[in-house]
PDB file of C-alpha atoms and ligand atoms in Angstrom:
ATOM      1  CA  MET A1262       0.000   0.000   0.000  1.00 43.00           C
ATOM      2  CA  SER A1263       1.479   3.322  -0.983  1.00 42.00           C
ATOM      3  CA  ALA A1264       1.710   6.069   1.557  1.00 44.00           C
ATOM      4  CA  LYS A1265       0.558   8.624  -0.957  1.00 45.00           C
ATOM      5  CA  ASP A1266      -2.614   8.435  -3.006  1.00 46.00           C
ATOM      6  CA  PRO A1267      -1.401   9.023  -6.575  1.00 45.00           C
ATOM      7  CA  SER A1268      -4.721  10.619  -7.585  1.00 45.00           C
ATOM      8  CA  HIS A1269      -3.847  13.517  -5.289  1.00 48.00           C
ATOM      9  CA  ASP A1270      -0.423  14.032  -6.769  1.00 50.00           C
ATOM     10  CA  LEU A1271      -0.775  16.709  -9.457  1.00 51.00           C
ATOM     11  CA  SER A1272       2.408  15.610 -11.210  1.00 57.00           C
ATOM     12  CA  ASN A1273       0.808  12.232 -12.011  1.00 80.00           C
ATOM     13  CA  VAL A1274      -1.896  13.748 -14.208  1.00 92.00           C
ATOM     14  CA  ALA A1275      -0.979  13.684 -17.904  1.00 96.00           C
ATOM     15  CA  ILE A1276      -3.129  14.613 -20.888  1.00 97.00           C
ATOM     16  CA  THR A1277      -2.516  14.806 -24.617  1.00 98.00           C
ATOM     17  CA  ALA A1278      -2.182  18.101 -26.464  1.00 98.00           C
ATOM     18  CA  GLN A1279      -5.182  17.008 -28.521  1.00 97.00           C
ATOM     19  CA  ALA A1280      -7.377  16.493 -25.439  1.00 98.00           C
ATOM     20  CA  LEU A1281      -6.350  19.875 -24.058  1.00 98.00           C
ATOM     21  CA  THR A1282      -7.068  21.589 -27.372  1.00 98.00           C
ATOM     22  CA  GLN A1283     -10.404  19.849 -27.816  1.00 98.00           C
ATOM     23  CA  PHE A1284     -11.531  21.016 -24.388  1.00 98.00           C
ATOM     24  CA  CYS A1285     -10.491  24.634 -25.083  1.00 98.00           C
ATOM     25  CA  ASP A1286     -11.969  24.599 -28.609  1.00 98.00           C
ATOM     26  CA  ASP A1287     -15.314  23.529 -27.176  1.00 98.00           C
ATOM     27  CA  TYR A1288     -15.178  25.912 -24.217  1.00 98.00           C
ATOM     28  CA  LEU A1289     -14.396  28.935 -26.439  1.00 98.00           C
ATOM     29  CA  SER A1290     -16.499  27.853 -29.461  1.00 97.00           C
ATOM     30  CA  ALA A1291     -13.252  28.420 -31.339  1.00 97.00           C
ATOM     31  CA  ASN A1292     -14.439  26.957 -34.641  1.00 96.00           C
ATOM     32  CA  ALA A1293     -17.185  29.563 -34.933  1.00 95.00           C
ATOM     33  CA  PHE A1294     -14.667  32.393 -35.473  1.00 95.00           C
ATOM     34  CA  LYS A1295     -13.029  33.595 -38.662  1.00 93.00           C
ATOM     35  CA  ASP A1296      -9.604  34.636 -37.447  1.00 95.00           C
ATOM     36  CA  TYR A1297      -6.222  36.012 -38.571  1.00 94.00           C
ATOM     37  CA  ALA A1298      -4.354  33.001 -37.198  1.00 96.00           C
ATOM     38  CA  PRO A1299      -5.180  29.341 -36.556  1.00 97.00           C
ATOM     39  CA  ASN A1300      -6.827  28.773 -33.177  1.00 98.00           C
ATOM     40  CA  GLY A1301      -5.873  25.739 -31.104  1.00 98.00           C
ATOM     41  CA  LEU A1302      -2.782  23.529 -31.333  1.00 98.00           C
ATOM     42  CA  GLN A1303      -0.169  25.392 -33.397  1.00 98.00           C
ATOM     43  CA  VAL A1304       2.957  23.449 -32.414  1.00 98.00           C
ATOM     44  CA  ASP A1305       2.738  19.803 -31.268  1.00 98.00           C
ATOM     45  CA  GLY A1306       5.590  19.066 -28.883  1.00 98.00           C
ATOM     46  CA  GLY A1307       4.714  15.356 -28.980  1.00 97.00           C
ATOM     47  CA  GLN A1308       4.903  14.860 -25.193  1.00 97.00           C
ATOM     48  CA  PRO A1309       2.198  14.141 -22.596  1.00 98.00           C
ATOM     49  CA  ILE A1310       1.217  17.370 -20.832  1.00 98.00           C
ATOM     50  CA  ARG A1311       1.692  17.474 -17.070  1.00 97.00           C
ATOM     51  CA  ARG A1312       2.413  21.157 -16.501  1.00 98.00           C
ATOM     52  CA  ILE A1313       1.227  24.239 -18.405  1.00 98.00           C
ATOM     53  CA  VAL A1314       2.473  27.806 -18.620  1.00 98.00           C
ATOM     54  CA  THR A1315       0.173  30.572 -19.892  1.00 98.00           C
ATOM     55  CA  GLY A1316       1.147  34.002 -21.206  1.00 98.00           C
ATOM     56  CA  VAL A1317      -0.057  36.764 -23.511  1.00 98.00           C
ATOM     57  CA  THR A1318       2.416  36.151 -26.372  1.00 98.00           C
ATOM     58  CA  ALA A1319       4.474  33.076 -27.362  1.00 98.00           C
ATOM     59  CA  CYS A1320       7.700  35.117 -27.428  1.00 98.00           C
ATOM     60  CA  GLU A1321      11.132  33.580 -26.743  1.00 98.00           C
ATOM     61  CA  ALA A1322      11.201  34.892 -23.168  1.00 98.00           C
ATOM     62  CA  LEU A1323       7.970  33.010 -22.412  1.00 98.00           C
ATOM     63  CA  ILE A1324       9.391  29.836 -24.005  1.00 98.00           C
ATOM     64  CA  ASP A1325      12.518  30.172 -21.848  1.00 98.00           C
ATOM     65  CA  ALA A1326      10.345  30.634 -18.760  1.00 98.00           C
ATOM     66  CA  ALA A1327       8.316  27.543 -19.720  1.00 98.00           C
ATOM     67  CA  ILE A1328      11.508  25.489 -20.132  1.00 98.00           C
ATOM     68  CA  GLU A1329      12.681  26.712 -16.728  1.00 98.00           C
ATOM     69  CA  ALA A1330       9.301  25.760 -15.212  1.00 98.00           C
ATOM     70  CA  LYS A1331       9.506  22.302 -16.863  1.00 98.00           C
ATOM     71  CA  ALA A1332       6.211  22.907 -18.660  1.00 98.00           C
ATOM     72  CA  ASP A1333       5.023  20.625 -21.476  1.00 98.00           C
ATOM     73  CA  ALA A1334       2.657  23.173 -22.992  1.00 98.00           C
ATOM     74  CA  ILE A1335       2.356  26.914 -23.449  1.00 98.00           C
ATOM     75  CA  MET A1336      -1.064  28.500 -23.881  1.00 98.00           C
ATOM     76  CA  VAL A1337      -1.225  32.045 -25.281  1.00 98.00           C
ATOM     77  CA  HIS A1338      -3.427  34.734 -26.807  1.00 98.00           C
ATOM     78  CA  HIS A1339      -0.871  35.663 -29.487  1.00 98.00           C
ATOM     79  CA  GLY A1340       0.527  32.567 -31.169  1.00 98.00           C
ATOM     80  CA  TYR A1341       2.127  32.234 -34.607  1.00 98.00           C
ATOM     81  CA  PHE A1342       1.203  31.929 -38.300  1.00 97.00           C
ATOM     82  CA  TRP A1343      -0.613  35.268 -38.726  1.00 97.00           C
ATOM     83  CA  LYS A1344      -2.268  35.959 -42.056  1.00 97.00           C
ATOM     84  CA  GLY A1345       0.124  37.796 -44.368  1.00 96.00           C
ATOM     85  CA  GLU A1346       3.350  36.955 -42.529  1.00 95.00           C
ATOM     86  CA  PRO A1347       6.114  35.051 -44.390  1.00 94.00           C
ATOM     87  CA  GLU A1348       5.472  31.306 -44.202  1.00 94.00           C
ATOM     88  CA  PRO A1349       9.030  29.855 -43.912  1.00 96.00           C
ATOM     89  CA  ILE A1350       9.954  28.827 -40.376  1.00 97.00           C
ATOM     90  CA  THR A1351      13.186  30.818 -40.317  1.00 97.00           C
ATOM     91  CA  GLY A1352      14.685  33.721 -38.364  1.00 97.00           C
ATOM     92  CA  MET A1353      12.938  34.709 -35.131  1.00 97.00           C
ATOM     93  CA  LYS A1354       9.973  32.420 -35.776  1.00 97.00           C
ATOM     94  CA  GLY A1355      12.317  29.529 -36.567  1.00 98.00           C
ATOM     95  CA  GLN A1356      14.241  30.072 -33.339  1.00 98.00           C
ATOM     96  CA  ARG A1357      11.044  30.059 -31.262  1.00 98.00           C
ATOM     97  CA  ILE A1358       9.603  26.939 -32.873  1.00 98.00           C
ATOM     98  CA  ARG A1359      12.952  25.101 -32.768  1.00 98.00           C
ATOM     99  CA  LYS A1360      13.158  25.753 -29.019  1.00 98.00           C
ATOM    100  CA  LEU A1361       9.622  24.463 -28.474  1.00 98.00           C
ATOM    101  CA  MET A1362      10.282  21.310 -30.508  1.00 98.00           C
ATOM    102  CA  GLN A1363      13.666  20.616 -28.897  1.00 98.00           C
ATOM    103  CA  HIS A1364      12.047  20.708 -25.458  1.00 98.00           C
ATOM    104  CA  GLY A1365       8.896  18.798 -26.462  1.00 98.00           C
ATOM    105  CA  ILE A1366       6.693  21.770 -25.592  1.00 98.00           C
ATOM    106  CA  SER A1367       3.326  22.145 -27.317  1.00 98.00           C
ATOM    107  CA  MET A1368       2.025  25.630 -28.086  1.00 98.00           C
ATOM    108  CA  ILE A1369      -1.678  26.391 -28.136  1.00 98.00           C
ATOM    109  CA  GLY A1370      -3.051  29.774 -29.157  1.00 98.00           C
ATOM    110  CA  TYR A1371      -6.497  31.371 -29.036  1.00 98.00           C
ATOM    111  CA  HIS A1372      -7.013  34.802 -30.551  1.00 98.00           C
ATOM    112  CA  LEU A1373     -10.517  36.184 -31.282  1.00 97.00           C
ATOM    113  CA  PRO A1374     -12.357  33.409 -29.384  1.00 97.00           C
ATOM    114  CA  LEU A1375     -10.415  34.492 -26.302  1.00 98.00           C
ATOM    115  CA  ASP A1376     -11.228  38.176 -26.866  1.00 97.00           C
ATOM    116  CA  ALA A1377     -14.924  37.513 -27.267  1.00 97.00           C
ATOM    117  CA  HIS A1378     -15.852  34.873 -24.665  1.00 97.00           C
ATOM    118  CA  PRO A1379     -18.635  36.363 -22.529  1.00 96.00           C
ATOM    119  CA  ILE A1380     -17.222  35.163 -19.198  1.00 97.00           C
ATOM    120  CA  ILE A1381     -13.469  34.598 -19.470  1.00 98.00           C
ATOM    121  CA  GLY A1382     -12.763  36.681 -22.599  1.00 98.00           C
ATOM    122  CA  ASN A1383     -10.324  39.597 -22.575  1.00 98.00           C
ATOM    123  CA  ASN A1384     -13.149  42.103 -22.941  1.00 98.00           C
ATOM    124  CA  ALA A1385     -15.257  40.522 -20.203  1.00 98.00           C
ATOM    125  CA  LYS A1386     -12.258  40.377 -17.870  1.00 98.00           C
ATOM    126  CA  LEU A1387     -11.231  43.970 -18.600  1.00 98.00           C
ATOM    127  CA  ALA A1388     -14.763  45.214 -17.879  1.00 98.00           C
ATOM    128  CA  GLU A1389     -14.748  43.238 -14.629  1.00 98.00           C
ATOM    129  CA  MET A1390     -11.385  44.691 -13.582  1.00 97.00           C
ATOM    130  CA  LEU A1391     -12.604  48.236 -14.251  1.00 97.00           C
ATOM    131  CA  GLY A1392     -15.923  47.726 -12.472  1.00 97.00           C
ATOM    132  CA  LEU A1393     -17.919  48.184 -15.697  1.00 98.00           C
ATOM    133  CA  THR A1394     -21.101  46.296 -16.552  1.00 98.00           C
ATOM    134  CA  ILE A1395     -21.296  44.989 -20.106  1.00 98.00           C
ATOM    135  CA  THR A1396     -24.719  45.611 -21.617  1.00 97.00           C
ATOM    136  CA  GLU A1397     -24.363  44.831 -25.325  1.00 97.00           C
ATOM    137  CA  ALA A1398     -22.058  44.096 -28.239  1.00 97.00           C
ATOM    138  CA  LEU A1399     -20.247  46.894 -30.042  1.00 97.00           C
ATOM    139  CA  TYR A1400     -21.368  45.306 -33.339  1.00 97.00           C
ATOM    140  CA  PRO A1401     -24.823  44.020 -32.365  1.00 95.00           C
ATOM    141  CA  HIS A1402     -25.639  42.556 -35.788  1.00 94.00           C
ATOM    142  CA  GLU A1403     -22.624  40.246 -36.036  1.00 92.00           C
ATOM    143  CA  THR A1404     -23.001  36.549 -35.174  1.00 90.00           C
ATOM    144  CA  HIS A1405     -19.769  36.360 -33.151  1.00 90.00           C
ATOM    145  CA  PRO A1406     -19.048  39.985 -32.285  1.00 91.00           C
ATOM    146  CA  VAL A1407     -15.810  41.123 -30.665  1.00 95.00           C
ATOM    147  CA  GLY A1408     -16.025  44.295 -28.564  1.00 97.00           C
ATOM    148  CA  ASN A1409     -18.631  45.450 -26.080  1.00 98.00           C
ATOM    149  CA  ILE A1410     -20.481  48.394 -24.652  1.00 98.00           C
ATOM    150  CA  ALA A1411     -20.433  48.749 -20.893  1.00 98.00           C
ATOM    151  CA  ILE A1412     -21.933  51.182 -18.417  1.00 98.00           C
ATOM    152  CA  CYS A1413     -20.702  52.676 -15.174  1.00 96.00           C
ATOM    153  CA  ALA A1414     -21.764  55.333 -12.675  1.00 95.00           C
ATOM    154  CA  PRO A1415     -21.340  58.744 -14.365  1.00 96.00           C
ATOM    155  CA  GLN A1416     -17.734  59.811 -13.804  1.00 95.00           C
ATOM    156  CA  SER A1417     -15.126  62.230 -15.069  1.00 95.00           C
ATOM    157  CA  ALA A1418     -12.303  61.165 -17.373  1.00 96.00           C
ATOM    158  CA  GLU A1419      -9.909  61.747 -14.455  1.00 96.00           C
ATOM    159  CA  THR A1420     -11.757  59.244 -12.273  1.00 96.00           C
ATOM    160  CA  LEU A1421     -11.734  56.660 -15.068  1.00 97.00           C
ATOM    161  CA  ILE A1422      -7.989  57.219 -15.565  1.00 98.00           C
ATOM    162  CA  GLN A1423      -7.424  56.482 -11.878  1.00 98.00           C
ATOM    163  CA  THR A1424      -9.469  53.276 -12.078  1.00 97.00           C
ATOM    164  CA  ILE A1425      -7.605  52.088 -15.191  1.00 98.00           C
ATOM    165  CA  THR A1426      -4.221  52.921 -13.654  1.00 98.00           C
ATOM    166  CA  GLN A1427      -5.025  50.954 -10.509  1.00 98.00           C
ATOM    167  CA  ALA A1428      -6.450  47.965 -12.376  1.00 98.00           C
ATOM    168  CA  LEU A1429      -3.750  47.630 -15.042  1.00 97.00           C
ATOM    169  CA  GLY A1430      -0.716  49.059 -13.272  1.00 96.00           C
ATOM    170  CA  ARG A1431      -0.058  51.687 -15.925  1.00 96.00           C
ATOM    171  CA  VAL A1432      -1.408  55.120 -16.806  1.00 97.00           C
ATOM    172  CA  PRO A1433      -3.553  55.149 -19.966  1.00 98.00           C
ATOM    173  CA  LEU A1434      -3.025  57.692 -22.718  1.00 98.00           C
ATOM    174  CA  HIS A1435      -6.193  59.806 -22.744  1.00 98.00           C
ATOM    175  CA  ILE A1436      -7.389  61.796 -25.740  1.00 97.00           C
ATOM    176  CA  SER A1437     -10.109  64.170 -24.613  1.00 95.00           C
ATOM    177  CA  SER A1438     -12.953  64.958 -26.960  1.00 91.00           C
ATOM    178  CA  ASP A1439     -13.296  68.318 -25.194  1.00 77.00           C
ATOM    179  CA  CYS A1440      -9.876  69.683 -26.150  1.00 56.00           C
ATOM    180  CA  ARG A1441     -11.121  71.386 -29.292  1.00 48.00           C
ATOM    181  CA  PHE A1442     -13.323  73.600 -27.106  1.00 47.00           C
ATOM    182  CA  THR A1443     -11.358  76.446 -25.621  1.00 44.00           C
ATOM    183  CA  ASN A1444     -13.971  78.657 -24.001  1.00 46.00           C
ATOM    184  CA  GLU A1445     -14.342  78.411 -20.242  1.00 47.00           C
ATOM    185  CA  ASP A1446     -17.968  77.289 -20.175  1.00 48.00           C
ATOM    186  CA  GLU A1447     -17.085  74.112 -22.012  1.00 48.00           C
ATOM    187  CA  THR A1448     -14.066  73.283 -19.854  1.00 50.00           C
ATOM    188  CA  ASN A1449     -16.006  73.888 -16.644  1.00 49.00           C
ATOM    189  CA  ASN A1450     -18.710  71.555 -17.850  1.00 57.00           C
ATOM    190  CA  ALA A1451     -16.471  68.632 -18.755  1.00 70.00           C
ATOM    191  CA  LYS A1452     -18.735  65.800 -19.773  1.00 82.00           C
ATOM    192  CA  LEU A1453     -19.293  62.771 -17.595  1.00 94.00           C
ATOM    193  CA  ILE A1454     -18.637  59.288 -18.912  1.00 96.00           C
ATOM    194  CA  GLU A1455     -21.151  56.509 -18.332  1.00 97.00           C
ATOM    195  CA  ARG A1456     -21.422  54.570 -21.601  1.00 98.00           C
ATOM    196  CA  ILE A1457     -18.095  53.069 -22.703  1.00 98.00           C
ATOM    197  CA  GLY A1458     -17.170  51.085 -25.797  1.00 98.00           C
ATOM    198  CA  LEU A1459     -14.305  48.675 -25.216  1.00 98.00           C
ATOM    199  CA  CYS A1460     -12.198  46.205 -27.149  1.00 98.00           C
ATOM    200  CA  THR A1461      -8.796  45.015 -25.952  1.00 98.00           C
ATOM    201  CA  GLY A1462      -5.583  44.956 -27.982  1.00 98.00           C
ATOM    202  CA  GLY A1463      -5.128  46.775 -31.268  1.00 97.00           C
ATOM    203  CA  ALA A1464      -8.767  47.728 -31.840  1.00 98.00           C
ATOM    204  CA  GLN A1465      -8.314  51.516 -31.892  1.00 98.00           C
ATOM    205  CA  ASP A1466     -10.053  51.849 -35.266  1.00 98.00           C
ATOM    206  CA  MET A1467     -13.297  50.579 -33.773  1.00 98.00           C
ATOM    207  CA  ILE A1468     -13.641  54.036 -32.169  1.00 98.00           C
ATOM    208  CA  GLU A1469     -15.895  55.021 -35.048  1.00 98.00           C
ATOM    209  CA  GLN A1470     -18.318  52.201 -34.246  1.00 98.00           C
ATOM    210  CA  ALA A1471     -18.281  53.278 -30.585  1.00 98.00           C
ATOM    211  CA  ALA A1472     -19.307  56.761 -31.720  1.00 98.00           C
ATOM    212  CA  ILE A1473     -22.086  55.312 -33.917  1.00 97.00           C
ATOM    213  CA  MET A1474     -23.291  53.373 -30.865  1.00 98.00           C
ATOM    214  CA  GLU A1475     -23.419  56.659 -28.929  1.00 97.00           C
ATOM    215  CA  CYS A1476     -20.709  55.840 -26.405  1.00 98.00           C
ATOM    216  CA  ASP A1477     -19.221  58.682 -24.335  1.00 97.00           C
ATOM    217  CA  ALA A1478     -15.810  57.049 -24.426  1.00 98.00           C
ATOM    218  CA  TYR A1479     -13.931  54.248 -26.133  1.00 98.00           C
ATOM    219  CA  LEU A1480     -11.203  52.163 -24.594  1.00 98.00           C
ATOM    220  CA  SER A1481      -8.705  49.871 -26.313  1.00 98.00           C
ATOM    221  CA  GLY A1482      -5.051  48.886 -26.075  1.00 98.00           C
ATOM    222  CA  GLU A1483      -3.139  50.739 -28.763  1.00 98.00           C
ATOM    223  CA  ILE A1484      -3.318  54.184 -30.336  1.00 98.00           C
ATOM    224  CA  SER A1485      -2.495  55.360 -33.871  1.00 98.00           C
ATOM    225  CA  GLU A1486      -1.830  58.894 -34.986  1.00 98.00           C
ATOM    226  CA  ARG A1487      -5.257  58.967 -36.643  1.00 98.00           C
ATOM    227  CA  THR A1488      -7.029  57.898 -33.429  1.00 98.00           C
ATOM    228  CA  THR A1489      -6.487  61.349 -31.899  1.00 97.00           C
ATOM    229  CA  HIS A1490      -8.317  63.040 -34.755  1.00 97.00           C
ATOM    230  CA  SER A1491     -11.096  60.456 -34.671  1.00 97.00           C
ATOM    231  CA  ALA A1492     -11.659  61.074 -30.950  1.00 97.00           C
ATOM    232  CA  ARG A1493     -11.761  64.850 -31.375  1.00 96.00           C
ATOM    233  CA  GLU A1494     -13.932  64.880 -34.483  1.00 96.00           C
ATOM    234  CA  LEU A1495     -16.325  62.171 -33.334  1.00 96.00           C
ATOM    235  CA  GLY A1496     -16.647  63.815 -29.896  1.00 96.00           C
ATOM    236  CA  ILE A1497     -15.691  60.678 -27.989  1.00 97.00           C
ATOM    237  CA  ASP A1498     -12.980  60.349 -25.346  1.00 97.00           C
ATOM    238  CA  TYR A1499     -10.317  57.734 -26.096  1.00 98.00           C
ATOM    239  CA  PHE A1500      -8.246  55.766 -23.610  1.00 98.00           C
ATOM    240  CA  ALA A1501      -5.262  53.749 -24.908  1.00 98.00           C
ATOM    241  CA  CYS A1502      -4.622  51.327 -22.059  1.00 98.00           C
ATOM    242  CA  GLY A1503      -1.880  49.115 -23.546  1.00 98.00           C
ATOM    243  CA  HIS A1504      -2.236  46.113 -25.869  1.00 98.00           C
ATOM    244  CA  HIS A1505      -0.460  43.724 -23.503  1.00 98.00           C
ATOM    245  CA  ALA A1506      -2.012  45.246 -20.381  1.00 98.00           C
ATOM    246  CA  THR A1507      -5.574  44.808 -21.659  1.00 98.00           C
ATOM    247  CA  GLU A1508      -5.044  41.215 -22.812  1.00 98.00           C
ATOM    248  CA  ARG A1509      -3.689  39.487 -19.719  1.00 98.00           C
ATOM    249  CA  GLY A1510      -7.111  38.602 -18.327  1.00 98.00           C
ATOM    250  CA  GLY A1511      -8.412  36.091 -20.878  1.00 98.00           C
ATOM    251  CA  ILE A1512      -5.503  33.655 -21.043  1.00 98.00           C
ATOM    252  CA  GLN A1513      -5.101  33.760 -17.274  1.00 98.00           C
ATOM    253  CA  ALA A1514      -8.771  32.881 -16.823  1.00 98.00           C
ATOM    254  CA  LEU A1515      -8.576  30.116 -19.450  1.00 98.00           C
ATOM    255  CA  GLY A1516      -5.596  28.683 -17.546  1.00 98.00           C
ATOM    256  CA  GLU A1517      -7.654  28.582 -14.349  1.00 98.00           C
ATOM    257  CA  ILE A1518     -10.485  26.750 -16.140  1.00 98.00           C
ATOM    258  CA  VAL A1519      -8.016  24.199 -17.587  1.00 98.00           C
ATOM    259  CA  ALA A1520      -6.311  23.684 -14.204  1.00 98.00           C
ATOM    260  CA  LYS A1521      -9.664  22.984 -12.576  1.00 98.00           C
ATOM    261  CA  HIS A1522     -10.963  20.722 -15.347  1.00 98.00           C
ATOM    262  CA  PHE A1523      -7.886  18.517 -15.750  1.00 98.00           C
ATOM    263  CA  GLY A1524      -6.295  18.873 -12.302  1.00 97.00           C
ATOM    264  CA  LEU A1525      -3.016  20.079 -13.813  1.00 96.00           C
ATOM    265  CA  PRO A1526      -0.719  22.814 -12.507  1.00 97.00           C
ATOM    266  CA  VAL A1527      -1.071  25.932 -14.685  1.00 98.00           C
ATOM    267  CA  THR A1528       1.092  29.022 -14.102  1.00 98.00           C
ATOM    268  CA  PHE A1529       0.574  32.443 -15.697  1.00 98.00           C
ATOM    269  CA  ILE A1530       3.886  34.130 -16.533  1.00 98.00           C
ATOM    270  CA  ASP A1531       3.765  37.835 -17.316  1.00 98.00           C
ATOM    271  CA  ILE A1532       6.533  38.882 -19.701  1.00 98.00           C
ATOM    272  CA  ASP A1533       6.481  42.633 -19.161  1.00 94.00           C
ATOM    273  CA  ASN A1534       5.589  44.669 -22.244  1.00 96.00           C
ATOM    274  CA  PRO A1535       4.976  48.434 -22.071  1.00 95.00           C
ATOM    275  CA  ALA A1536       3.219  48.476 -25.494  1.00 95.00           C
TER     276      ALA A1536
HETATM  277 ZN1   ZN B2596      -3.867  41.192 -29.132  1.00 90.47          ZN
END
């Protein structure tokens, strides 16, 4: 009789990359999305999976951290094989994939399905972190829309900046829609924000849709030069909160679901990225 019940020893649980992917595909309804990259198993390390590392992007630093942690799989939001990128597995991409293969590490990526999931998606998690209540989709007529509209108690842009800074650990870049008004009456009556469009990552161009949907403000990760003019001319405040910073929530939450379902150790590793 063994002193230790093996069913309670996490290191004894092993699953295949296919079983892990199937579970995540189903959970995220991954096949329903048209995406810019393949969702699911992108690199098959060929080993049973006993330990998983999650992260935002499958960069070399995350692979090194996974090797160090003795992980058999990496799960990310930004994987490889994006539409339009060169196909040969050479250079930086070659180095990453070679490292994964040499260490028998599988890499699994979920892009839009992980942005859009109503409970563990990046947008849902960001709203939760900022204390916002999601009420509808930013594109209400699409079958699998990405992006949401959320409401909050009426507040000034300054208050929202404080909330974002606390939640994400970095100060957002704020483009005020009021800055084209210079007379004192307008500045004293700075508008209050209560209806917010949001989409994590590089979704700054969806600001126009947020204006169409009569949002007071729009919040995404990145900003382009043109976004400033859009905000001013559309009369909508814009908050660029960081691509990486706004997309940590989804993959972390997916990792927790996987850990619970399979009884495997899953560790989120944050490779710092100011962009
Ligand atoms: Zn992204």
